[in-house]
CSV table of C-alpha atoms in Angstrom, one decimal:
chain,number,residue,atom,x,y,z
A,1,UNK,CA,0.0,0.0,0.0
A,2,UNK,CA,1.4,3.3,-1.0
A,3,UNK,CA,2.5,5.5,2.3
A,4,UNK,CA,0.5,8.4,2.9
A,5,UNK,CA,1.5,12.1,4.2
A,6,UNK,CA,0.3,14.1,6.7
A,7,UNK,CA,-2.3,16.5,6.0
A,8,UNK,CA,-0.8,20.1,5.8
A,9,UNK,CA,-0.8,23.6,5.8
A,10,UNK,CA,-0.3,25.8,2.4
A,11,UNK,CA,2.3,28.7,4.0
A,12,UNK,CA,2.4,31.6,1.9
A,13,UNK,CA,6.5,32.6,2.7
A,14,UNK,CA,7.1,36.3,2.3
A,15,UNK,CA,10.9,36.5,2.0
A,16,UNK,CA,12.0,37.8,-1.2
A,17,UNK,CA,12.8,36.3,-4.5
A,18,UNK,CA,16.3,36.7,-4.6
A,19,UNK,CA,16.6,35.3,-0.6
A,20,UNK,CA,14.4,32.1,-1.8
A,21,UNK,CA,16.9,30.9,-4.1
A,22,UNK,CA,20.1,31.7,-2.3
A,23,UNK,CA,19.6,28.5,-0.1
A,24,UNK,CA,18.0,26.3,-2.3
A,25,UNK,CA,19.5,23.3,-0.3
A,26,UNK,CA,17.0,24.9,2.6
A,27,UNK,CA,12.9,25.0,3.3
A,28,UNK,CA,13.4,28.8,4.6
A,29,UNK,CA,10.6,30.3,3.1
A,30,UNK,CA,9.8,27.2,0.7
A,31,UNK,CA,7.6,25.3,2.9
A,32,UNK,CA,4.9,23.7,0.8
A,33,UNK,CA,5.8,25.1,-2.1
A,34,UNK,CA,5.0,23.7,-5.6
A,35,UNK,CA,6.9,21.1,-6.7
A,36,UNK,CA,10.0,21.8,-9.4
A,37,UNK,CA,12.4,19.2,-10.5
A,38,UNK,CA,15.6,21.6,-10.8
A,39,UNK,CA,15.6,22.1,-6.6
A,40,UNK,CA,18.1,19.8,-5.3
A,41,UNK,CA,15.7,18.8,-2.8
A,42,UNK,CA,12.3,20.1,-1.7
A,43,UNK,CA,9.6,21.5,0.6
A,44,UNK,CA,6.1,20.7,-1.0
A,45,UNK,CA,3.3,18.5,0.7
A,46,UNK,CA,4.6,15.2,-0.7
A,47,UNK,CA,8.0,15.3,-0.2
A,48,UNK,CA,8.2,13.0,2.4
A,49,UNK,CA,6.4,10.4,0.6
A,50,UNK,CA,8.8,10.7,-1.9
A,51,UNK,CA,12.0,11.1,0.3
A,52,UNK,CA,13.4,14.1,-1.2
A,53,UNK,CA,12.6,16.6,1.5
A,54,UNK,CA,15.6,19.1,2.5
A,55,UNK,CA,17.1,18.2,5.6
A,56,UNK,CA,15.3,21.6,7.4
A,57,UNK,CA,12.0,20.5,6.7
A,58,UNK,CA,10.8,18.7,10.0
A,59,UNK,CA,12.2,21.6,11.8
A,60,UNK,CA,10.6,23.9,9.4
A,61,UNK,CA,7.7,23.4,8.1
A,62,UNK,CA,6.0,20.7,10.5
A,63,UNK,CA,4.2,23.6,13.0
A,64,UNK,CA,2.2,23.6,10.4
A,65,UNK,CA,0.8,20.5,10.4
A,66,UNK,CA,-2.6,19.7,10.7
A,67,UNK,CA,-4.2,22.2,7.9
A,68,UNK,CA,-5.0,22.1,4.1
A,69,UNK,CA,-7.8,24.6,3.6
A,70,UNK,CA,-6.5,27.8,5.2
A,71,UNK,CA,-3.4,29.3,5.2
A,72,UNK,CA,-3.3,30.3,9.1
A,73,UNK,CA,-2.0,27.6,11.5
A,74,UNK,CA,-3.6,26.8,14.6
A,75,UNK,CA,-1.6,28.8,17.5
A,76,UNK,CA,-0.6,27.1,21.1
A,77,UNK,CA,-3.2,30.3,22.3
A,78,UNK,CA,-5.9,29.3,20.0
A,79,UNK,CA,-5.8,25.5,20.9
A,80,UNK,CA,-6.1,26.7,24.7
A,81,UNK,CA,-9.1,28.9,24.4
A,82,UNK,CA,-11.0,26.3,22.5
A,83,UNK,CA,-10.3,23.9,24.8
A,84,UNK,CA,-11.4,25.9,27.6
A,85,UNK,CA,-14.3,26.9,26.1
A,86,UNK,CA,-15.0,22.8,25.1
A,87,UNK,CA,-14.4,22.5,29.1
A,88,UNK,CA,-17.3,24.9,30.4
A,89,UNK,CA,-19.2,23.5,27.7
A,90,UNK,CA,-19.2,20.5,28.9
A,91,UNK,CA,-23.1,19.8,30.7
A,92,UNK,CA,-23.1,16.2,29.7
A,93,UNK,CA,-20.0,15.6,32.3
A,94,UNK,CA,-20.5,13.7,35.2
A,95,UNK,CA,-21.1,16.0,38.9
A,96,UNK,CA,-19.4,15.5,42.2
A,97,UNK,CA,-22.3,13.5,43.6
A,98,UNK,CA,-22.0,11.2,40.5
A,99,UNK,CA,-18.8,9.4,41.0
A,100,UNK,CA,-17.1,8.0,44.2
A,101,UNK,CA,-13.1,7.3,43.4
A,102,UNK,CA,-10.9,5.0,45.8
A,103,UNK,CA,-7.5,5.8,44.1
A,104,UNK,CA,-5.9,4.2,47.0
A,105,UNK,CA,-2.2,3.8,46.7
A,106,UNK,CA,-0.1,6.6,44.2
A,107,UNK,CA,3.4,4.8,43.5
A,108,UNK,CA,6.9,6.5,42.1
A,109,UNK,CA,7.1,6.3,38.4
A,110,UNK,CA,10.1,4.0,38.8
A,111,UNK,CA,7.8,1.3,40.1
A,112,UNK,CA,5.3,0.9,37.1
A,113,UNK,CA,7.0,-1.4,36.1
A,114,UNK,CA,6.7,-3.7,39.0
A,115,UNK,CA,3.2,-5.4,38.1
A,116,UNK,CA,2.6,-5.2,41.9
A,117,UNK,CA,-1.5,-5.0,43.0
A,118,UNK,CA,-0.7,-2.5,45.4
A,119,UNK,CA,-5.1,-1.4,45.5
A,120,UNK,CA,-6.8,-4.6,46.8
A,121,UNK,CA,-10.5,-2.5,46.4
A,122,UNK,CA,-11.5,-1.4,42.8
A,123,UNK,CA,-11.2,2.2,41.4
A,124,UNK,CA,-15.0,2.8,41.8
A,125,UNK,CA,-16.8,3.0,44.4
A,126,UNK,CA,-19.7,4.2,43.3
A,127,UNK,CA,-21.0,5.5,39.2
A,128,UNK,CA,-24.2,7.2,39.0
A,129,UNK,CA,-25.3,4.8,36.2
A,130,UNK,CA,-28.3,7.4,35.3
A,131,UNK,CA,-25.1,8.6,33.4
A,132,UNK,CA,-24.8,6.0,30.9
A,133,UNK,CA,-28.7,6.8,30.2
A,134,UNK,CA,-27.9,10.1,28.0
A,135,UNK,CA,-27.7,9.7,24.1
A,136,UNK,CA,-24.0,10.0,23.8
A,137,UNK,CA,-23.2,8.1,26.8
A,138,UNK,CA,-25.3,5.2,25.3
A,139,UNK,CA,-24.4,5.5,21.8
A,140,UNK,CA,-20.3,5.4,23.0
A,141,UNK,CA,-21.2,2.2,25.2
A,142,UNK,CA,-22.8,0.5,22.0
A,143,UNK,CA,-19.7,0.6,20.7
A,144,UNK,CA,-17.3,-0.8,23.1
A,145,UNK,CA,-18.8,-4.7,22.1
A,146,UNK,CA,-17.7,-3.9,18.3
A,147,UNK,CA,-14.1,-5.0,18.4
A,148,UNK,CA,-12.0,-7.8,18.6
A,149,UNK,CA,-8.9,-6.4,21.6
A,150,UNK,CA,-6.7,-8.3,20.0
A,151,UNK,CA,-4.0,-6.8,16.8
A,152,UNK,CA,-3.1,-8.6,14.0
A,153,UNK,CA,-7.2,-10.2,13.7
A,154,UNK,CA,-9.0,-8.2,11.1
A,155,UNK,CA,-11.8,-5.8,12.2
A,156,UNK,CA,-15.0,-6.6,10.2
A,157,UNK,CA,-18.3,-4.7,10.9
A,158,UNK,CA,-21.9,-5.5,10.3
A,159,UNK,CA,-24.6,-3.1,9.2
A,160,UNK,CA,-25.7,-2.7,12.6
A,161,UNK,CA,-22.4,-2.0,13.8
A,162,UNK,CA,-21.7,0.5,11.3
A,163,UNK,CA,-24.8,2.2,11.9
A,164,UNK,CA,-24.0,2.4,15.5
A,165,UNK,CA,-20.7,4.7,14.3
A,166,UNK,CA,-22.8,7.0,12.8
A,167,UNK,CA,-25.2,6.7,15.7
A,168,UNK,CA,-22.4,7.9,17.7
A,169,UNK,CA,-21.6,10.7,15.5
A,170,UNK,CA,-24.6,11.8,15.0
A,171,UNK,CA,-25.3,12.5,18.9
A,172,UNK,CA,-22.2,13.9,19.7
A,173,UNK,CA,-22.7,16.6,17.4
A,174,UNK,CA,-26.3,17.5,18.9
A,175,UNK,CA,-24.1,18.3,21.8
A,176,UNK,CA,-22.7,22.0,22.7
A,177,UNK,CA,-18.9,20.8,23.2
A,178,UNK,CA,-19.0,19.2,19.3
A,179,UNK,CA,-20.9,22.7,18.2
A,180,UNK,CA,-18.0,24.6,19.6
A,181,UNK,CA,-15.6,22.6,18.7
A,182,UNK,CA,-16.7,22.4,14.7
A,183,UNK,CA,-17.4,26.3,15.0
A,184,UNK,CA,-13.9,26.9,15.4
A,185,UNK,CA,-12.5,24.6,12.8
A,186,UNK,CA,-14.7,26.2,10.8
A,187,UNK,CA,-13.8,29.8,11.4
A,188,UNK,CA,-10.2,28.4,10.9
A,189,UNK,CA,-11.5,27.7,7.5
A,190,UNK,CA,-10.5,23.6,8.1
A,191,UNK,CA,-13.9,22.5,7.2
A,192,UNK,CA,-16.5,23.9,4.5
A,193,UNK,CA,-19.5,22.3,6.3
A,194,UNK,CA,-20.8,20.7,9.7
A,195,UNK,CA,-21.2,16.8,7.4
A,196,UNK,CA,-17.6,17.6,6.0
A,197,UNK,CA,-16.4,17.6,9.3
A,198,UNK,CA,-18.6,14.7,10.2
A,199,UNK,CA,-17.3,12.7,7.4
A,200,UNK,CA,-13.4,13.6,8.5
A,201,UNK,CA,-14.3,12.5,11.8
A,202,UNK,CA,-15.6,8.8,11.0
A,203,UNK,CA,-12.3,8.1,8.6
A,204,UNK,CA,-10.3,9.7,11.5
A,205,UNK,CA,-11.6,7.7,14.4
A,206,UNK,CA,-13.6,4.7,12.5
A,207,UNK,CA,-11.5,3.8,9.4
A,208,UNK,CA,-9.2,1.0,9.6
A,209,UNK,CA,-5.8,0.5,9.4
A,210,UNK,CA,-3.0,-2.3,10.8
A,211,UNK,CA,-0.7,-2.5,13.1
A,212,UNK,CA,0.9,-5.8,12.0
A,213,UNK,CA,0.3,-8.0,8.4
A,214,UNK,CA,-3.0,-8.0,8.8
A,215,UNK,CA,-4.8,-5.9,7.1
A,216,UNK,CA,-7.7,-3.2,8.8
A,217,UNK,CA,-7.3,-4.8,12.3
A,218,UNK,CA,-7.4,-1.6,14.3
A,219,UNK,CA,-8.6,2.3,14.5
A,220,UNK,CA,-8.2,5.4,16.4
A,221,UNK,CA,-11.9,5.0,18.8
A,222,UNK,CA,-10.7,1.0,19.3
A,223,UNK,CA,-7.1,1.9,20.6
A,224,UNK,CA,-7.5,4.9,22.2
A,225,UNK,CA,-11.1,3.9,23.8
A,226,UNK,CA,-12.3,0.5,24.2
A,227,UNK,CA,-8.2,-0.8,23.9
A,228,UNK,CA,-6.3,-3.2,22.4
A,229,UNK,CA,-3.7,-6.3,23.1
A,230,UNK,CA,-0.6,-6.4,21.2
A,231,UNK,CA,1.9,-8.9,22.4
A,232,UNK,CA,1.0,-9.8,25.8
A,233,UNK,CA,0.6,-5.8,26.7
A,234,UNK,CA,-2.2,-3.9,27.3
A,235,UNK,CA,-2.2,-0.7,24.5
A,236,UNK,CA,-4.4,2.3,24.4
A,237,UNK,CA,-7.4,2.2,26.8
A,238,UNK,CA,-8.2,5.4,27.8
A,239,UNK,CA,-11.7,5.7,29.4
A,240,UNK,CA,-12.8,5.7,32.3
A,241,UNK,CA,-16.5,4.7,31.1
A,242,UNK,CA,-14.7,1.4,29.8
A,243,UNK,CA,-12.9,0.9,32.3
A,244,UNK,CA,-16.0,1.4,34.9
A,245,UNK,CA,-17.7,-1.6,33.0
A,246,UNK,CA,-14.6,-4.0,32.6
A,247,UNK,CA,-14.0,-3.8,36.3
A,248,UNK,CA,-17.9,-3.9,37.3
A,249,UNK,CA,-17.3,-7.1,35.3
A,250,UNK,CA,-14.4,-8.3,37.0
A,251,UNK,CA,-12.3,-7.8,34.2
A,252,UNK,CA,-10.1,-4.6,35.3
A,253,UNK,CA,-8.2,-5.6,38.3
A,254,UNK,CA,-7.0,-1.4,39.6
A,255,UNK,CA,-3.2,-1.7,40.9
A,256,UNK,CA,-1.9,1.6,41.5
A,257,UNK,CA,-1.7,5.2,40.3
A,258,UNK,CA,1.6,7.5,39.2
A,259,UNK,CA,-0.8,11.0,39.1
A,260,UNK,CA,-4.0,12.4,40.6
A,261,UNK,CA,-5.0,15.3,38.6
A,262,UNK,CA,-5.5,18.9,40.1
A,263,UNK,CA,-9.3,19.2,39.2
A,264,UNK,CA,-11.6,19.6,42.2
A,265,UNK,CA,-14.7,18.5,40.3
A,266,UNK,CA,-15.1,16.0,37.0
A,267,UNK,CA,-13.6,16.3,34.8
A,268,UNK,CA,-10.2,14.8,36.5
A,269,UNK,CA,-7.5,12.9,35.3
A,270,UNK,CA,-5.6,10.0,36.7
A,271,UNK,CA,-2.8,8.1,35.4
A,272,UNK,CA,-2.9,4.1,36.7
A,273,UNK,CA,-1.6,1.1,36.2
A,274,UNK,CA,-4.2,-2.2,35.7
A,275,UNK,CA,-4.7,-5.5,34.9
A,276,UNK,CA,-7.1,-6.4,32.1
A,277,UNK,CA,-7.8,-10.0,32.1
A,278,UNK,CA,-4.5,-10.9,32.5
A,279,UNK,CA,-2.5,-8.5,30.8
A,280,UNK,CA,-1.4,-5.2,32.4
A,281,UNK,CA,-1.3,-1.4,31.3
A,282,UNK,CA,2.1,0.2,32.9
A,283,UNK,CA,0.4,3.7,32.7
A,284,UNK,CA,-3.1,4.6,31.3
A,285,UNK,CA,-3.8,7.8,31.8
A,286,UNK,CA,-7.4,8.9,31.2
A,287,UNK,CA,-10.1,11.4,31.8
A,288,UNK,CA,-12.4,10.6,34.8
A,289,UNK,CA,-15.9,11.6,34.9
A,290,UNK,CA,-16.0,13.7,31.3
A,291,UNK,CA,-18.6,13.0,28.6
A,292,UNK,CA,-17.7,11.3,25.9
A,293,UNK,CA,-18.4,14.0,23.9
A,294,UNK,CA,-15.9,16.2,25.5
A,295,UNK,CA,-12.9,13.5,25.0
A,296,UNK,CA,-13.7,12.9,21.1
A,297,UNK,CA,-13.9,16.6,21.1
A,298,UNK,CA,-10.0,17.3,22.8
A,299,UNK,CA,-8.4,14.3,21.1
A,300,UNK,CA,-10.0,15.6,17.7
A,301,UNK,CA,-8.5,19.1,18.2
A,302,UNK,CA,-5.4,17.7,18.9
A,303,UNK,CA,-5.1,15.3,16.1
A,304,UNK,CA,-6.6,17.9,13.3
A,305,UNK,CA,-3.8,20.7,15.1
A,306,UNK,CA,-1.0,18.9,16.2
A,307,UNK,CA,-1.2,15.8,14.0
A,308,UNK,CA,1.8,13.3,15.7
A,309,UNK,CA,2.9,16.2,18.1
A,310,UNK,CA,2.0,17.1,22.0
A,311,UNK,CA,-0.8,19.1,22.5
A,312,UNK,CA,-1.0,21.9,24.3
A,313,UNK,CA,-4.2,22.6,26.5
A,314,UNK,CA,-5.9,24.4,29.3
A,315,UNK,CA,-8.5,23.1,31.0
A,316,UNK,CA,-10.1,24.9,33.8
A,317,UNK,CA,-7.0,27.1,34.1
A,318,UNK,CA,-4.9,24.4,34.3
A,319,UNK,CA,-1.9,23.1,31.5
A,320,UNK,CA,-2.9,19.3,30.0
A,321,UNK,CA,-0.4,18.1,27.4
A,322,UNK,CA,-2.3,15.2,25.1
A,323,UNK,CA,0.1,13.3,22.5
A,324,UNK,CA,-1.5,12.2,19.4
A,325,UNK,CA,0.3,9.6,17.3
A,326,UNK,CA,-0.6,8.7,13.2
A,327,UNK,CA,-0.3,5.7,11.7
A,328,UNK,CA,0.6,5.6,7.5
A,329,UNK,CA,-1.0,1.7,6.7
A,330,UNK,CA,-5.1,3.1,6.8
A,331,UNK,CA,-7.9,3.6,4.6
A,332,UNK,CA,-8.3,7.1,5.7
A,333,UNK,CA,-7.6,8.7,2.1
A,334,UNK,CA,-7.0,11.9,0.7
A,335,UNK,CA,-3.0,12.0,1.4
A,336,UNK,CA,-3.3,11.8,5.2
A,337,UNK,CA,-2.1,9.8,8.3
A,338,UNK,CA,-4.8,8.3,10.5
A,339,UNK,CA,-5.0,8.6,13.8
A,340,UNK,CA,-3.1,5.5,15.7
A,341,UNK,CA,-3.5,7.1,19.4
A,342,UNK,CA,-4.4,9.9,21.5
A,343,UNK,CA,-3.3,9.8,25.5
A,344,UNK,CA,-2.6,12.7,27.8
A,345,UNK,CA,1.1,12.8,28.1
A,346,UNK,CA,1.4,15.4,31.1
A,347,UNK,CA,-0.2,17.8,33.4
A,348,UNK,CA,1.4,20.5,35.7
């Protein structure tokens, strides 16, 4: 399968004619240029497909990542008002009557790796399972049951399964933290239209791609949400509604945590380590008590803004850094990486 590029920004470089050809080895003021075969090596979109990128062009041009429609990148103070403003808008988020946490025992970083059940009661003491009643709550919990955990087994859906994605989709964007969220994008001029946006979403989260031979045995919502199993280790799995029902279920055995987030009300997030039917995650750090809504929204931003890259947020006044990785093998078309992961890599 032919490797595909990251999706990226047109920049419209303003250094004179004379300066843009007296490095021509360089990307200074070339990035994403057109191509033309008498450069000795090159900035445009697809130059890294092709291997013939100047050596500056990470370092150069990749900031812009994440854009093909406007010629204004996203700025570090742009990502943190909109996710602010994705914060408050969350109503769909679970209250402080809503969720009882026993975090129990908070271990050194250095001892992770210990596989040590340090917790001997679960995570949760108590959900409000009114909760899981709301559309998007319901339609995200539909989906959990579609997929098989393990890589390298092709993912095949049925109708009804399909039609649960678009379920999904379809009530998250009824919601005020998807309106703001698409409002932006589309004053950023990423998106034409509320079902263009739609559309990018399912191939960004739903299409498949592989993470081994096999062919379409994974995407972004399985990995990042529901989780996976690739040799012997627990990957992705980073909600807390999922993991509520695996350990109701006896699945999720809770063993420590690294980091206790500074929220005094939901959304919070915790960093933990866990067994999941026998195989353990050495830190998963999720979002505890949000809406699903509001973590499709953040991990979105990220992965449309900072494609690959850490992301910088504020939530609630408070710094969150959330890493999104891409992933070349897919079927998400049109000259761009898919989504492979979203996690939140740091707080402060």
């Amino acid at each position: 399968m032919r490797a595909c590029i990251p999706l990226v920004l047109a920049v419209l470089c303003s250094l004179a004619w004379a300066d843009l050809y007296s490095a021509p080895t360089s990307c200074q003021g070339r990035c994403y240029e057109a191509f033309d075969k008498h450069h000795q090596c090159h900035c445009n979109a697809r130059c890294q497909e092709f291997g013939n990128c100047c050596k500056d062009f990470e370092s150069l041009c990749s900031d812009h990542e994440g854009f093909s429609h406007s010629s204004d990148a996203i700025t570090k103070e742009e990502i943190q008002s909109i996710s602010e403003k994705i914060y408050r808008a969350d109503t769909n988020k679970a209250q402080k009557e809503d969720i009882i946490l026993n975090s129990q025992n908070c271990i050194s970083p250095s001892e992770t790796r210990d596989q040590r059940d340090r917790c001997p009661k679960p995570l949760f003491t108590y959900v409000n399972e009114k909760l899981f009643s709301k559309p998007t709550y319901a339609a995200f919990i539909n989906l959990l049951n579609n997929y098989q955990r393990a890589t390298g087994h092709g993912e095949h859906f049925s109708a009804q399964e399909l039609a649960e994605q678009d379920a999904f989709l379809r009530e998250i964007m009824k919601t005020a933290v998807m309106k703001e969220l698409y409002s932006f994008l589309h004053h950023q001029n990423r998106y034409g239209s509320e079902q263009e946006f739609i559309n990018d979403l399912k191939n960004m989260w739903f299409g498949l791609y592989s993470r081994g031979n096999e062919e379409g045995d994974s995407s972004g919502f399985e990995h990042v949400f529901s989780g996976e199993v690739k040799k012997g280790k627990v990957t992705g799995f980073h909600n807390w509604i999922r993991f509520y029902l695996e350990e109701k279920e006896g699945l999720v055995d809770y063993y420590s945590h690294i980091y206790d987030g500074p929220w005094d009300s939901y959304p919070d997030v915790l960093a933990m380590q866990f067994n999941w039917d026998g195989y353990y995650k050495e830190v998963g750090s999720a979002f505890i008590g949000s809406s699903p809504e509001f973590e499709f929204a953040l991990y979105s931003l990220c992965f449309i803004a900072r494609p690959g890259k850490v992301c910088q947020l504020s939530l609630g006044g408070y710094p969150l850094a959330v890493r999104t990785y891409t992933w070349d093998k897919s079927t998400y078309g049109n000259g761009k990486k898919h989504i492979a992961t979203a996690y939140i890599v740091s707080s402060a």
